[in-house]
CSV table of C-alpha atoms in Angstrom, one decimal:
chain,number,residue,atom,x,y,z
W,1,MET,CA,-49.1,-56.3,-61.9
W,2,SER,CA,-48.0,-57.6,-65.3
W,3,ILE,CA,-44.8,-56.5,-66.9
W,4,PHE,CA,-45.6,-58.0,-70.3
W,5,ARG,CA,-48.9,-58.5,-71.9
W,6,LEU,CA,-49.6,-60.0,-75.3
W,7,LYS,CA,-52.7,-59.2,-77.3
W,8,ASN,CA,-53.6,-61.4,-80.4
W,9,VAL,CA,-50.0,-61.8,-81.3
W,10,ASN,CA,-49.4,-63.6,-84.6
W,11,TYR,CA,-45.9,-64.2,-86.0
W,12,LYS,CA,-45.8,-64.7,-89.8
W,13,ASN,CA,-49.0,-66.8,-89.5
W,14,ILE,CA,-46.8,-69.7,-88.2
W,15,ILE,CA,-47.2,-68.9,-84.5
W,16,ARG,CA,-50.3,-67.6,-82.8
W,17,TYR,CA,-49.6,-66.7,-79.2
W,18,PRO,CA,-52.2,-67.0,-76.5
W,19,ASN,CA,-52.9,-63.7,-74.8
W,20,ILE,CA,-50.5,-64.2,-72.0
W,21,GLU,CA,-49.4,-62.0,-69.2
W,22,ILE,CA,-46.1,-62.2,-67.5
W,23,GLN,CA,-46.0,-61.0,-63.9
W,24,GLN,CA,-43.6,-58.4,-62.5
W,25,GLY,CA,-40.9,-59.4,-60.0
W,26,CYS,CA,-40.8,-63.1,-60.1
W,27,THR,CA,-38.9,-65.8,-62.1
W,28,THR,CA,-41.0,-66.8,-65.1
W,29,PHE,CA,-40.3,-69.9,-67.1
W,30,ILE,CA,-41.7,-70.3,-70.6
W,31,SER,CA,-42.4,-73.8,-71.6
W,32,GLY,CA,-43.6,-75.4,-74.8
W,33,GLU,CA,-42.5,-78.1,-77.2
W,34,SER,CA,-39.8,-77.2,-79.7
W,35,GLY,CA,-41.1,-75.1,-82.6
W,36,SER,CA,-43.9,-73.6,-80.4
W,37,GLY,CA,-42.2,-70.2,-80.6
W,38,LYS,CA,-40.4,-69.8,-77.3
W,39,SER,CA,-37.3,-68.2,-78.6
W,40,THR,CA,-39.3,-66.1,-81.0
W,41,LEU,CA,-41.4,-64.9,-78.1
W,42,LEU,CA,-38.3,-63.5,-76.3
W,43,LYS,CA,-37.3,-61.7,-79.5
W,44,LEU,CA,-40.8,-60.2,-79.8
W,45,LEU,CA,-40.8,-59.0,-76.2
W,46,ASN,CA,-37.7,-56.8,-76.7
W,47,GLY,CA,-38.5,-55.8,-80.3
W,48,ILE,CA,-35.6,-57.6,-82.0
W,49,THR,CA,-38.4,-58.8,-84.3
W,50,SER,CA,-41.9,-57.6,-84.7
W,51,PRO,CA,-45.2,-59.5,-84.8
W,52,THR,CA,-47.1,-59.8,-88.1
W,53,SER,CA,-50.1,-58.6,-86.2
W,54,GLY,CA,-51.2,-58.0,-82.6
W,55,GLU,CA,-49.8,-55.9,-79.8
W,56,ILE,CA,-47.2,-56.4,-77.1
W,57,PHE,CA,-47.2,-54.2,-74.0
W,58,TYR,CA,-44.3,-53.6,-71.7
W,59,LEU,CA,-45.2,-51.9,-68.4
W,60,ASP,CA,-48.6,-51.1,-70.0
W,61,LYS,CA,-47.1,-49.2,-72.9
W,62,ASN,CA,-47.0,-50.6,-76.4
W,63,ILE,CA,-43.5,-51.7,-77.2
W,64,THR,CA,-43.7,-49.8,-80.5
W,65,ASP,CA,-43.7,-46.6,-78.4
W,66,TYR,CA,-40.3,-47.3,-77.0
W,67,THR,CA,-37.0,-46.4,-78.6
W,68,THR,CA,-35.8,-49.6,-80.1
W,69,MET,CA,-32.2,-49.7,-78.9
W,70,ASP,CA,-33.3,-48.6,-75.4
W,71,LEU,CA,-35.9,-51.4,-75.2
W,72,ARG,CA,-33.4,-54.0,-76.4
W,73,ARG,CA,-30.9,-52.9,-73.8
W,74,GLU,CA,-33.5,-52.7,-71.0
W,75,ILE,CA,-34.9,-56.1,-71.8
W,76,LEU,CA,-31.8,-58.1,-72.5
W,77,LEU,CA,-31.9,-61.3,-74.4
W,78,VAL,CA,-29.2,-63.9,-73.8
W,79,SER,CA,-29.4,-66.1,-76.8
W,80,GLN,CA,-29.1,-69.8,-76.8
W,81,GLN,CA,-26.1,-69.6,-79.2
W,82,SER,CA,-23.3,-68.1,-77.3
W,83,TYR,CA,-20.6,-66.2,-79.1
W,84,LEU,CA,-17.2,-65.3,-77.7
W,85,PHE,CA,-14.3,-63.6,-79.5
W,86,ASP,CA,-11.0,-65.6,-79.7
W,87,MET,CA,-9.4,-63.7,-76.9
W,88,SER,CA,-9.1,-63.8,-73.1
W,89,ILE,CA,-12.1,-63.5,-70.8
W,90,ARG,CA,-11.1,-60.0,-69.9
W,91,ASP,CA,-10.8,-58.9,-73.5
W,92,ASN,CA,-14.2,-60.4,-74.3
W,93,PHE,CA,-15.7,-58.2,-71.6
W,94,GLN,CA,-13.8,-55.3,-73.1
W,95,GLU,CA,-15.0,-56.1,-76.6
W,96,TYR,CA,-18.6,-56.5,-75.7
W,97,TYR,CA,-18.6,-53.3,-73.6
W,98,ALA,CA,-17.1,-51.5,-76.6
W,99,TYR,CA,-19.8,-52.8,-78.8
W,100,ARG,CA,-22.3,-51.6,-76.3
W,101,GLU,CA,-20.5,-48.2,-76.1
W,102,LEU,CA,-20.1,-48.6,-72.4
W,103,GLU,CA,-17.2,-48.1,-70.1
W,104,ASN,CA,-15.6,-51.5,-69.2
W,105,ILE,CA,-16.0,-52.8,-65.7
W,106,CYS,CA,-13.1,-53.5,-63.4
W,107,ASN,CA,-11.5,-56.9,-62.8
W,108,GLU,CA,-13.2,-57.4,-59.5
W,109,GLN,CA,-16.6,-56.8,-61.0
W,110,MET,CA,-15.8,-59.2,-63.8
W,111,GLN,CA,-14.8,-61.9,-61.3
W,112,TYR,CA,-18.0,-61.2,-59.4
W,113,PHE,CA,-20.2,-61.9,-62.4
W,114,LEU,CA,-18.1,-64.9,-63.5
W,115,LYS,CA,-18.5,-66.4,-60.0
W,116,ILE,CA,-22.3,-66.0,-60.2
W,117,CYS,CA,-22.2,-68.0,-63.4
W,118,ALA,CA,-20.0,-70.7,-61.9
W,119,VAL,CA,-17.0,-69.9,-64.0
W,120,ASP,CA,-13.7,-70.7,-62.3
W,121,ASN,CA,-11.3,-69.7,-65.1
W,122,GLN,CA,-8.8,-66.9,-64.8
W,123,LEU,CA,-9.5,-63.6,-66.6
W,124,ASP,CA,-6.4,-64.1,-68.8
W,125,ASP,CA,-7.5,-67.5,-70.0
W,126,ASN,CA,-8.2,-67.7,-73.7
W,127,CYS,CA,-11.7,-68.5,-74.6
W,128,ASN,CA,-11.0,-70.3,-77.9
W,129,VAL,CA,-9.7,-73.4,-76.0
W,130,MET,CA,-12.7,-73.7,-73.7
W,131,SER,CA,-15.5,-76.2,-73.7
W,132,GLY,CA,-19.0,-75.3,-74.9
W,133,GLY,CA,-20.3,-75.2,-71.3
W,134,GLU,CA,-17.5,-72.9,-70.1
W,135,ARG,CA,-18.1,-70.5,-73.0
W,136,GLN,CA,-21.9,-70.5,-72.4
W,137,ARG,CA,-21.3,-69.5,-68.7
W,138,ILE,CA,-18.8,-66.8,-69.6
W,139,PHE,CA,-21.2,-65.4,-72.2
W,140,THR,CA,-24.0,-65.4,-69.6
W,141,ALA,CA,-21.8,-63.6,-67.1
W,142,ILE,CA,-21.0,-60.8,-69.6
W,143,ASN,CA,-24.7,-60.4,-70.3
W,144,LEU,CA,-25.6,-60.4,-66.6
W,145,SER,CA,-23.1,-57.6,-66.0
W,146,PHE,CA,-24.9,-55.3,-68.4
W,147,PRO,CA,-27.3,-52.9,-66.9
W,148,SER,CA,-30.8,-54.2,-67.7
W,149,LYS,CA,-34.2,-54.3,-66.1
W,150,VAL,CA,-35.3,-57.6,-67.6
W,151,LEU,CA,-33.1,-60.6,-68.3
W,152,MET,CA,-34.3,-63.2,-70.7
W,153,LEU,CA,-32.3,-66.4,-70.8
W,154,ASP,CA,-32.8,-68.7,-73.7
W,155,GLU,CA,-31.9,-72.3,-72.8
W,156,PRO,CA,-29.2,-71.0,-70.4
W,157,VAL,CA,-28.0,-74.5,-69.2
W,158,SER,CA,-28.2,-76.4,-72.5
W,159,ALA,CA,-24.5,-77.1,-72.5
W,160,LEU,CA,-24.1,-77.5,-68.8
W,161,ASP,CA,-24.1,-80.6,-66.5
W,162,HIS,CA,-26.5,-80.8,-63.6
W,163,LYS,CA,-24.3,-79.4,-60.9
W,164,ASN,CA,-23.3,-76.4,-62.9
W,165,ALA,CA,-26.8,-75.8,-64.1
W,166,ASN,CA,-28.1,-75.7,-60.6
W,167,THR,CA,-25.4,-73.4,-59.3
W,168,LEU,CA,-25.9,-71.0,-62.2
W,169,MET,CA,-29.7,-70.9,-62.0
W,170,SER,CA,-29.7,-70.5,-58.2
W,171,ASN,CA,-27.1,-67.8,-58.3
W,172,ILE,CA,-28.7,-65.9,-61.1
W,173,LYS,CA,-32.1,-66.1,-59.5
W,174,THR,CA,-30.7,-64.7,-56.2
W,175,TYR,CA,-28.8,-62.0,-58.0
W,176,CYS,CA,-31.8,-60.9,-60.0
W,177,LYS,CA,-34.0,-60.8,-56.9
W,178,GLU,CA,-31.4,-58.6,-55.1
W,179,GLN,CA,-31.1,-56.3,-58.1
W,180,LYS,CA,-34.9,-56.3,-58.8
W,181,LYS,CA,-34.3,-57.6,-62.3
W,182,LYS,CA,-37.1,-59.5,-63.9
W,183,LEU,CA,-35.9,-63.0,-64.9
W,184,ILE,CA,-37.5,-64.8,-67.8
W,185,VAL,CA,-36.2,-68.3,-68.7
W,186,VAL,CA,-36.9,-70.5,-71.7
W,187,SER,CA,-35.9,-74.1,-70.9
W,188,HIS,CA,-37.0,-77.5,-71.7
W,189,ASP,CA,-35.4,-78.9,-68.5
W,190,LYS,CA,-38.4,-79.9,-66.4
W,191,THR,CA,-36.4,-80.4,-63.1
W,192,LEU,CA,-34.9,-76.9,-63.5
W,193,MET,CA,-38.2,-75.4,-64.1
W,194,ASP,CA,-39.9,-77.1,-61.1
W,195,LYS,CA,-37.1,-75.9,-58.9
W,196,TYR,CA,-36.7,-72.3,-59.9
W,197,ALA,CA,-39.9,-71.1,-61.6
W,198,ASP,CA,-42.3,-68.9,-59.6
W,199,GLU,CA,-44.5,-68.7,-62.7
W,200,ILE,CA,-44.8,-71.0,-65.6
W,201,ILE,CA,-46.3,-70.0,-68.9
W,202,ASN,CA,-47.0,-72.7,-71.4
W,203,ILE,CA,-47.4,-71.6,-74.9
W,204,SER,CA,-47.8,-74.8,-76.8
W,205,LYS,CA,-51.2,-76.0,-75.6
W,206,GLU,CA,-53.0,-72.9,-76.7
W,207,LYS,CA,-51.4,-73.0,-80.1
W,208,LYS,CA,-52.9,-76.4,-80.7
W,209,ASN,CA,-56.3,-75.2,-79.7
W,210,ASN,CA,-56.1,-72.3,-82.0
W,211,GLU,CA,-55.2,-74.4,-85.0
N,1,MET,CA,9.2,-43.8,-134.2
N,2,ASN,CA,7.8,-46.6,-136.4
N,3,GLU,CA,4.2,-47.1,-136.9
N,4,VAL,CA,2.8,-50.2,-135.3
N,5,VAL,CA,2.8,-53.4,-137.3
N,6,ALA,CA,-0.8,-54.0,-138.4
N,7,LEU,CA,-1.7,-57.6,-137.7
N,8,SER,CA,-3.2,-59.6,-140.6
N,9,ILE,CA,-6.1,-61.9,-139.7
N,10,GLY,CA,-3.9,-64.9,-140.4
N,11,GLN,CA,-1.1,-63.8,-138.0
N,12,PHE,CA,-3.6,-62.7,-135.5
N,13,SER,CA,-5.4,-66.0,-135.4
N,14,LEU,CA,-2.2,-67.7,-134.2
N,15,ILE,CA,-2.7,-66.1,-130.7
N,16,TYR,CA,-5.8,-68.2,-130.1
N,17,LEU,CA,-3.4,-71.3,-130.1
N,18,LEU,CA,-2.4,-70.1,-126.6
N,19,LEU,CA,-5.9,-70.9,-125.4
N,20,LEU,CA,-5.1,-74.6,-126.0
N,21,ILE,CA,-2.6,-74.4,-123.2
N,22,VAL,CA,-5.3,-73.1,-120.9
N,23,LEU,CA,-7.6,-75.9,-122.0
N,24,PHE,CA,-4.9,-78.5,-121.4
N,25,VAL,CA,-4.2,-77.3,-117.9
N,26,MET,CA,-7.9,-77.2,-117.1
N,27,LYS,CA,-8.4,-80.8,-118.3
N,28,LYS,CA,-5.3,-81.9,-116.3
N,29,SER,CA,-6.5,-80.2,-113.0
N,30,LYS,CA,-10.1,-81.1,-113.5
N,31,ILE,CA,-11.2,-77.5,-113.6
N,32,HIS,CA,-14.7,-77.7,-115.1
N,33,GLN,CA,-14.7,-74.3,-116.6
N,34,THR,CA,-14.1,-75.2,-120.2
N,35,LYS,CA,-17.4,-73.8,-121.1
N,36,LEU,CA,-16.6,-70.5,-119.4
N,37,LEU,CA,-13.3,-70.3,-121.2
N,38,LEU,CA,-14.9,-70.8,-124.6
N,39,VAL,CA,-17.8,-68.5,-123.9
N,40,ALA,CA,-15.5,-65.8,-122.4
N,41,SER,CA,-13.0,-66.0,-125.3
N,42,LEU,CA,-15.8,-65.9,-127.9
N,43,ARG,CA,-17.7,-63.1,-126.2
N,44,MET,CA,-14.5,-61.0,-125.8
N,45,THR,CA,-13.7,-61.5,-129.5
N,46,VAL,CA,-17.2,-60.5,-130.6
N,47,GLN,CA,-17.6,-57.6,-128.2
N,48,LEU,CA,-14.2,-56.2,-129.1
N,49,VAL,CA,-14.7,-56.5,-132.9
N,50,LEU,CA,-18.0,-54.8,-132.5
N,51,ALA,CA,-16.4,-52.1,-130.4
N,52,GLY,CA,-13.8,-51.7,-133.1
N,53,PHE,CA,-16.5,-51.1,-135.7
N,54,ILE,CA,-18.4,-48.7,-133.5
N,55,LEU,CA,-15.3,-46.8,-132.5
N,56,THR,CA,-14.2,-46.5,-136.2
N,57,TYR,CA,-17.6,-45.1,-137.0
N,58,ILE,CA,-17.6,-42.7,-134.0
N,59,PHE,CA,-14.1,-41.4,-134.8
N,60,GLU,CA,-15.1,-40.7,-138.4
N,61,ASN,CA,-18.4,-39.1,-137.5
N,62,PRO,CA,-17.8,-37.5,-134.1
N,63,HIS,CA,-21.0,-36.4,-132.3
N,64,PRO,CA,-21.3,-35.5,-128.6
N,65,ALA,CA,-24.3,-37.8,-128.3
N,66,PHE,CA,-22.3,-40.9,-129.4
N,67,THR,CA,-19.6,-40.3,-126.8
N,68,ILE,CA,-22.1,-39.8,-124.0
N,69,PHE,CA,-24.1,-42.8,-125.2
N,70,TYR,CA,-21.0,-44.9,-125.2
N,71,LEU,CA,-20.0,-43.8,-121.7
N,72,LEU,CA,-23.5,-44.5,-120.4
N,73,LEU,CA,-23.5,-47.9,-122.1
N,74,MET,CA,-20.2,-48.9,-120.4
N,75,THR,CA,-21.5,-47.7,-117.0
N,76,GLY,CA,-24.7,-49.6,-117.5
N,77,PHE,CA,-22.9,-52.8,-118.5
N,78,ALA,CA,-20.5,-52.5,-115.5
N,79,ILE,CA,-23.5,-52.2,-113.2
N,80,TYR,CA,-25.2,-55.2,-114.8
N,81,MET,CA,-22.0,-57.2,-114.4
N,82,ILE,CA,-21.6,-56.4,-110.7
N,83,LEU,CA,-25.3,-57.1,-109.9
N,84,SER,CA,-25.3,-60.4,-111.8
N,85,ARG,CA,-22.4,-61.6,-109.7
N,86,ASN,CA,-24.0,-60.5,-106.5
N,87,LYS,CA,-27.5,-61.6,-106.8
N,88,THR,CA,-28.4,-62.1,-103.1
N,89,ILE,CA,-28.2,-58.4,-102.1
N,90,ASN,CA,-31.5,-56.6,-101.6
N,91,ARG,CA,-33.1,-54.2,-104.1
N,92,ASN,CA,-32.2,-50.9,-102.4
N,93,PHE,CA,-28.7,-52.1,-102.0
N,94,LYS,CA,-28.5,-52.8,-105.7
N,95,LEU,CA,-29.8,-49.3,-106.4
N,96,ILE,CA,-27.2,-47.8,-104.2
N,97,VAL,CA,-24.4,-49.8,-105.8
N,98,ALA,CA,-25.6,-48.7,-109.2
N,99,LEU,CA,-25.7,-45.0,-108.2
N,100,SER,CA,-22.3,-45.2,-106.5
N,101,LEU,CA,-20.6,-46.8,-109.5
N,102,ALA,CA,-22.2,-44.4,-112.0
N,103,GLY,CA,-21.7,-41.3,-109.8
N,104,SER,CA,-18.0,-41.9,-108.9
N,105,GLY,CA,-17.1,-43.3,-112.3
N,106,ILE,CA,-18.5,-40.4,-114.3
N,107,ALA,CA,-17.2,-37.8,-111.8
N,108,ILE,CA,-13.6,-39.2,-112.0
N,109,VAL,CA,-13.8,-39.5,-115.8
N,110,CYS,CA,-14.9,-35.9,-116.1
N,111,PHE,CA,-12.2,-34.7,-113.8
N,112,PHE,CA,-9.6,-36.7,-115.8
N,113,ILE,CA,-10.7,-35.6,-119.2
N,114,ILE,CA,-11.8,-32.0,-118.6
N,115,THR,CA,-9.4,-30.9,-115.9
N,116,VAL,CA,-6.3,-33.0,-116.2
N,117,VAL,CA,-6.1,-33.7,-120.0
N,118,GLY,CA,-8.0,-30.5,-120.8
N,119,VAL,CA,-10.0,-31.7,-123.7
N,120,SER,CA,-13.8,-31.7,-124.2
N,121,ILE,CA,-15.7,-34.6,-122.5
N,122,PHE,CA,-17.3,-35.1,-125.9
N,123,ASN,CA,-14.0,-36.0,-127.5
N,124,PRO,CA,-14.4,-39.7,-128.3
N,125,GLN,CA,-10.7,-40.4,-128.7
N,126,TYR,CA,-10.1,-39.6,-125.0
N,127,THR,CA,-13.4,-40.1,-123.2
N,128,ILE,CA,-14.1,-43.6,-124.5
N,129,PRO,CA,-10.8,-45.4,-123.8
N,130,ILE,CA,-10.1,-43.6,-120.5
N,131,GLY,CA,-13.7,-43.9,-119.4
N,132,GLY,CA,-13.5,-47.6,-120.1
N,133,MET,CA,-10.4,-48.1,-118.0
N,134,ILE,CA,-11.8,-46.1,-115.1
N,135,ILE,CA,-15.2,-47.7,-115.1
N,136,GLY,CA,-13.9,-51.1,-115.8
N,137,ASN,CA,-11.6,-50.9,-112.8
N,138,ALA,CA,-14.3,-49.5,-110.6
N,139,MET,CA,-16.4,-52.5,-111.6
N,140,THR,CA,-13.8,-55.0,-110.5
N,141,GLY,CA,-13.3,-53.1,-107.2
N,142,VAL,CA,-17.0,-52.8,-106.4
N,143,SER,CA,-17.6,-56.4,-107.3
N,144,LEU,CA,-14.8,-57.6,-105.1
N,145,GLY,CA,-15.8,-55.4,-102.2
N,146,LEU,CA,-19.4,-56.4,-102.4
N,147,LYS,CA,-18.6,-60.1,-102.6
N,148,THR,CA,-16.3,-59.8,-99.5
N,149,PHE,CA,-19.0,-57.9,-97.6
N,150,ASP,CA,-21.8,-60.3,-98.5
N,151,GLU,CA,-19.8,-63.4,-97.8
N,152,SER,CA,-18.3,-62.2,-94.5
N,153,ILE,CA,-21.7,-61.2,-93.2
N,154,LYS,CA,-23.1,-64.6,-94.0
N,155,ALA,CA,-20.1,-66.4,-92.6
N,156,GLN,CA,-20.3,-64.4,-89.3
N,157,HIS,CA,-24.0,-64.8,-88.9
N,158,SER,CA,-23.9,-66.0,-85.4
N,159,LYS,CA,-21.6,-63.2,-84.3
N,160,ILE,CA,-23.9,-60.7,-85.8
N,161,ASN,CA,-27.0,-62.3,-84.1
N,162,THR,CA,-25.3,-62.2,-80.8
N,163,LEU,CA,-24.3,-58.6,-81.1
N,164,ILE,CA,-27.8,-57.7,-82.0
N,165,ASN,CA,-29.1,-59.4,-78.9
N,166,VAL,CA,-26.4,-57.8,-76.7
N,167,GLY,CA,-27.8,-54.4,-77.7
N,168,ALA,CA,-25.1,-53.2,-80.1
N,169,THR,CA,-26.5,-50.8,-82.7
N,170,PRO,CA,-26.6,-52.0,-86.3
N,171,GLN,CA,-24.0,-49.3,-87.3
N,172,LYS,CA,-21.6,-50.5,-84.6
N,173,ILE,CA,-22.0,-54.1,-85.8
N,174,LEU,CA,-21.8,-53.5,-89.6
N,175,ILE,CA,-19.2,-50.8,-89.9
N,176,PRO,CA,-16.3,-53.1,-89.3
N,177,PHE,CA,-17.5,-55.3,-92.2
N,178,VAL,CA,-17.7,-52.2,-94.4
N,179,ASN,CA,-14.2,-51.1,-93.5
N,180,GLN,CA,-12.8,-54.6,-94.0
N,181,SER,CA,-14.4,-55.0,-97.4
N,182,VAL,CA,-13.3,-51.6,-98.6
N,183,GLU,CA,-9.7,-52.5,-97.7
N,184,THR,CA,-10.0,-55.9,-99.5
N,185,ALA,CA,-11.2,-54.2,-102.6
N,186,LEU,CA,-8.5,-51.6,-102.6
N,187,LEU,CA,-5.5,-53.8,-101.9
N,188,PRO,CA,-5.1,-55.3,-105.4
N,189,THR,CA,-4.9,-51.8,-107.0
N,190,LEU,CA,-2.4,-50.6,-104.3
N,191,TYR,CA,-0.2,-53.7,-104.8
N,192,SER,CA,-0.3,-53.4,-108.6
N,193,MET,CA,1.2,-49.9,-108.2
N,194,LEU,CA,4.2,-51.3,-106.3
N,195,SER,CA,5.4,-53.4,-109.3
N,196,MET,CA,4.4,-51.0,-112.0
N,197,GLY,CA,7.2,-50.1,-114.4
N,198,VAL,CA,9.5,-52.7,-113.0
N,199,ILE,CA,7.8,-56.0,-113.7
N,200,SER,CA,5.5,-54.7,-116.4
N,201,LEU,CA,4.7,-51.8,-118.5
N,202,PRO,CA,1.0,-51.4,-117.9
N,203,GLY,CA,-1.6,-51.9,-120.7
N,204,MET,CA,-2.3,-48.3,-121.5
N,205,MET,CA,1.4,-47.3,-121.7
N,206,THR,CA,2.2,-50.4,-123.8
N,207,GLY,CA,-0.6,-49.4,-126.2
N,208,GLN,CA,0.6,-45.9,-126.5
N,209,ILE,CA,4.2,-46.9,-127.0
N,210,LEU,CA,3.3,-49.4,-129.6
N,211,SER,CA,1.4,-46.8,-131.5
N,212,GLY,CA,4.3,-44.4,-131.5
N,213,THR,CA,3.7,-42.1,-128.5
N,214,LEU,CA,6.9,-40.8,-126.8
N,215,PRO,CA,7.5,-42.9,-123.7
N,216,MET,CA,7.5,-39.9,-121.4
N,217,THR,CA,4.1,-38.9,-122.5
N,218,ALA,CA,2.9,-42.4,-122.2
N,219,ILE,CA,4.3,-42.5,-118.6
N,220,PHE,CA,2.4,-39.4,-117.6
N,221,TYR,CA,-0.8,-40.8,-118.9
N,222,GLN,CA,-0.1,-44.1,-117.2
N,223,ILE,CA,0.5,-42.5,-113.8
N,224,ALA,CA,-2.5,-40.3,-114.2
N,225,ILE,CA,-4.8,-43.3,-115.0
N,226,VAL,CA,-3.5,-45.4,-112.2
N,227,ILE,CA,-4.2,-42.7,-109.7
N,228,ALA,CA,-7.6,-42.2,-111.2
N,229,ILE,CA,-8.3,-45.9,-111.0
N,230,THR,CA,-7.2,-46.0,-107.3
N,231,ALA,CA,-9.5,-43.1,-106.5
N,232,VAL,CA,-12.5,-44.4,-108.4
N,233,THR,CA,-12.1,-47.9,-106.9
N,234,CYS,CA,-11.9,-46.4,-103.4
N,235,LEU,CA,-14.8,-44.0,-103.9
N,236,ALA,CA,-17.2,-46.4,-105.6
N,237,VAL,CA,-16.6,-49.2,-103.1
N,238,PHE,CA,-16.8,-46.9,-100.2
N,239,CYS,CA,-20.1,-45.3,-101.4
N,240,SER,CA,-21.6,-48.7,-102.3
N,241,LEU,CA,-20.9,-50.2,-98.9
N,242,TYR,CA,-21.2,-47.2,-96.7
N,243,PHE,CA,-24.7,-46.3,-98.0
N,244,GLY,CA,-25.5,-49.9,-98.8
N,245,TYR,CA,-25.1,-51.4,-95.4
N,246,LYS,CA,-27.9,-49.2,-94.1
N,247,THR,CA,-30.3,-51.2,-96.2
N,248,LEU,CA,-29.7,-54.3,-94.0
N,249,TYR,CA,-31.8,-53.1,-91.1
N,250,ASN,CA,-35.1,-51.2,-90.8
N,251,GLU,CA,-36.1,-48.1,-88.8
N,252,ARG,CA,-36.8,-50.3,-85.8
N,253,ASN,CA,-33.1,-51.5,-85.9
N,254,GLN,CA,-34.2,-55.0,-86.9
N,255,PHE,CA,-31.9,-56.9,-89.3
N,256,LEU,CA,-33.2,-57.9,-92.6
N,257,LEU,CA,-30.8,-60.7,-93.3
N,258,ALA,CA,-33.4,-63.2,-94.1
N,259,ARG,CA,-32.8,-63.8,-97.9
N,260,ARG,CA,-29.9,-66.2,-98.1
């Protein structure tokens, strides 16, 4: 059964998406050259932006029929650009949970999610002195800890070395499987894709045919 | 008390010599605003001379329509000045700013003239100068608040984008920017109250004392006008931003920050 289905989706007449279907319950990688609209696709799937024309279905219901904020929280997008506040890891969790109007999780839970994302810093460590890779992993951990049914990662390992990239992807995939979270990943890393993808959707080829 | 010394045109022209100092400093520090200095001085002179003629005429031939027209003209000009300094904001936002400034400005002017001073709103001698001070200060405040809001939103673009993705509501994301900007707009007025009467005798009071009003009367007017200015700044900035920020996203909670 498909979780997402696109029908004649056109974004600002720049990107015309093929009528793709994304399957339920597996890890889906989205590939395509840069500029083919991978990141935009993720934003279209959870309604952060709307298509110029065409329809998108989530669980066989048009996404325009969902409440926008609920949809965005259910289908969580972890953007490529990570942003952390200039405070400790714990306070960053606190801040993001406040923005989400959720009760903050306890220290043990924070550590659990940080471990999944291969973060070995302490909760009191200040984020503003950390490297790009560390910040990216902490940001992913915070997002992973939010309740969601679909997790969309946009270039999750762009700032990470091979070892960390593998640990992170493998852990997240395992976690999502356990939690029955649908995982969608945009990555240009071919080896990562071959290793972790159950389903690969290429959007660039079709675009060329259409044009 | 003596009547104020009327300045002759010759004496008066001497004051323009001071602008040479400004010009000299600008040249020395390579501030390329010579043109602005000249245009601003010239415009101020022409506008004020015109205002002088018009006020003379209105005082000699008082008519309610003149007073109201003058008040509306000032409001319209203030709105125009704010919007021309904040061109990037969207159309609905501009409309809200215009309504907020006009609404709070006119409401506070009416309260001041009708309730506090107790004269008719059509009395040009009160409504025009007091209206000018109130609306002029509201203009400065709104302009500052709007600029702060617009610039901080642009500067923190990546934070805002992240918060959108994380699933924070637009209200939750933008309200801190609104609060911060209202504070920034309000602070100069609040600080100016601190030094008032010690470092300077403020403009209105100076004018009244020069023209022979008793200092105590002048002080009451000054206190009243400062409080009115604080209130109008606060109200106009708050309304502009509090209703204005809602134009930054649509009914699907998508941000419309595109135009940069």
